[in-house]
Tab-separated table of C-alpha atoms in Angstrom:
chain	number	residue	atom	x	y	z
L	1	UNK	CA	0.858	-27.684	19.938
L	2	UNK	CA	-0.628	-24.827	17.935
L	3	UNK	CA	-2.987	-25.365	15.008
L	4	UNK	CA	-1.826	-24.715	11.465
L	5	UNK	CA	-3.400	-21.842	9.577
L	6	UNK	CA	-5.993	-22.567	6.904
L	7	UNK	CA	-5.431	-21.509	3.314
L	8	UNK	CA	-7.827	-18.559	3.793
L	9	UNK	CA	-6.080	-17.499	6.996
L	10	UNK	CA	-2.716	-17.566	5.225
L	11	UNK	CA	-4.181	-15.448	2.393
L	12	UNK	CA	-5.493	-12.895	4.872
L	13	UNK	CA	-2.270	-12.773	6.873
L	14	UNK	CA	-0.208	-12.420	3.682
L	15	UNK	CA	-2.275	-9.372	2.679
L	16	UNK	CA	-2.015	-7.993	6.219
L	17	UNK	CA	1.770	-8.403	6.005
L	18	UNK	CA	1.701	-6.124	2.948
L	19	UNK	CA	0.029	-3.431	5.055
L	20	UNK	CA	-3.553	-3.862	3.834
L	21	UNK	CA	-6.405	-2.885	6.152
L	22	UNK	CA	-9.271	-5.231	6.995
L	23	UNK	CA	-11.443	-3.329	4.520
L	24	UNK	CA	-8.846	-3.670	1.738
L	25	UNK	CA	-8.362	-7.374	2.488
L	26	UNK	CA	-12.116	-7.901	2.363
L	27	UNK	CA	-12.382	-6.132	-0.986
L	28	UNK	CA	-9.555	-8.202	-2.495
L	29	UNK	CA	-10.961	-11.518	-1.234
L	30	UNK	CA	-14.666	-10.664	-1.614
L	31	UNK	CA	-15.289	-10.884	2.139
L	32	UNK	CA	-17.059	-8.580	4.542
L	33	UNK	CA	-14.922	-6.596	6.978
L	34	UNK	CA	-16.447	-8.455	9.924
L	35	UNK	CA	-15.465	-11.782	8.320
L	36	UNK	CA	-11.887	-10.558	7.897
L	37	UNK	CA	-11.853	-9.488	11.574
L	38	UNK	CA	-13.143	-12.937	12.565
L	39	UNK	CA	-10.337	-14.607	10.579
L	40	UNK	CA	-7.728	-12.260	12.083
L	41	UNK	CA	-8.920	-13.186	15.579
L	42	UNK	CA	-8.699	-16.903	14.694
L	43	UNK	CA	-5.170	-16.326	13.358
L	44	UNK	CA	-4.173	-14.637	16.624
L	45	UNK	CA	-5.635	-17.525	18.634
L	46	UNK	CA	-3.940	-20.194	16.514
L	47	UNK	CA	-0.563	-18.462	16.639
L	48	UNK	CA	-0.756	-17.218	20.222
L	49	UNK	CA	-0.268	-13.662	18.925
L	50	UNK	CA	-1.615	-10.363	20.220
L	51	UNK	CA	-0.872	-8.149	17.205
L	52	UNK	CA	-0.622	-8.358	13.434
L	53	UNK	CA	3.136	-7.845	13.529
L	54	UNK	CA	3.570	-10.651	16.051
L	55	UNK	CA	1.264	-12.948	14.053
L	56	UNK	CA	3.229	-12.281	10.862
L	57	UNK	CA	6.530	-12.950	12.629
L	58	UNK	CA	5.299	-16.202	14.184
L	59	UNK	CA	3.776	-17.398	10.898
L	60	UNK	CA	7.066	-16.731	9.096
L	61	UNK	CA	9.031	-18.578	11.773
L	62	UNK	CA	6.662	-21.537	11.410
L	63	UNK	CA	7.019	-21.488	7.614
L	64	UNK	CA	3.379	-20.553	7.008
L	65	UNK	CA	4.237	-17.250	5.302
L	66	UNK	CA	7.093	-16.478	2.951
C-alpha cells in the first residue's frame, strides 16, 4: 500500500499541476528550489510515479488532488 501525501506535498503537486516550475513553487511557498525538488522526489516515491504528469494523474485518481 502506498503512503498518503502530506499537506505540503499536496500543495506542491497542486502548484505543479498548474504548470509552475520548481522555482515558482518555491517562491509561492517560501521554500528553496532544492527543498521543492526533495518534495517532488518524495511525491514520486509515494505515488510510484516517474513524471509530474503521472504523479498528478495518480494523485487525482486517489482523491488527493482535485
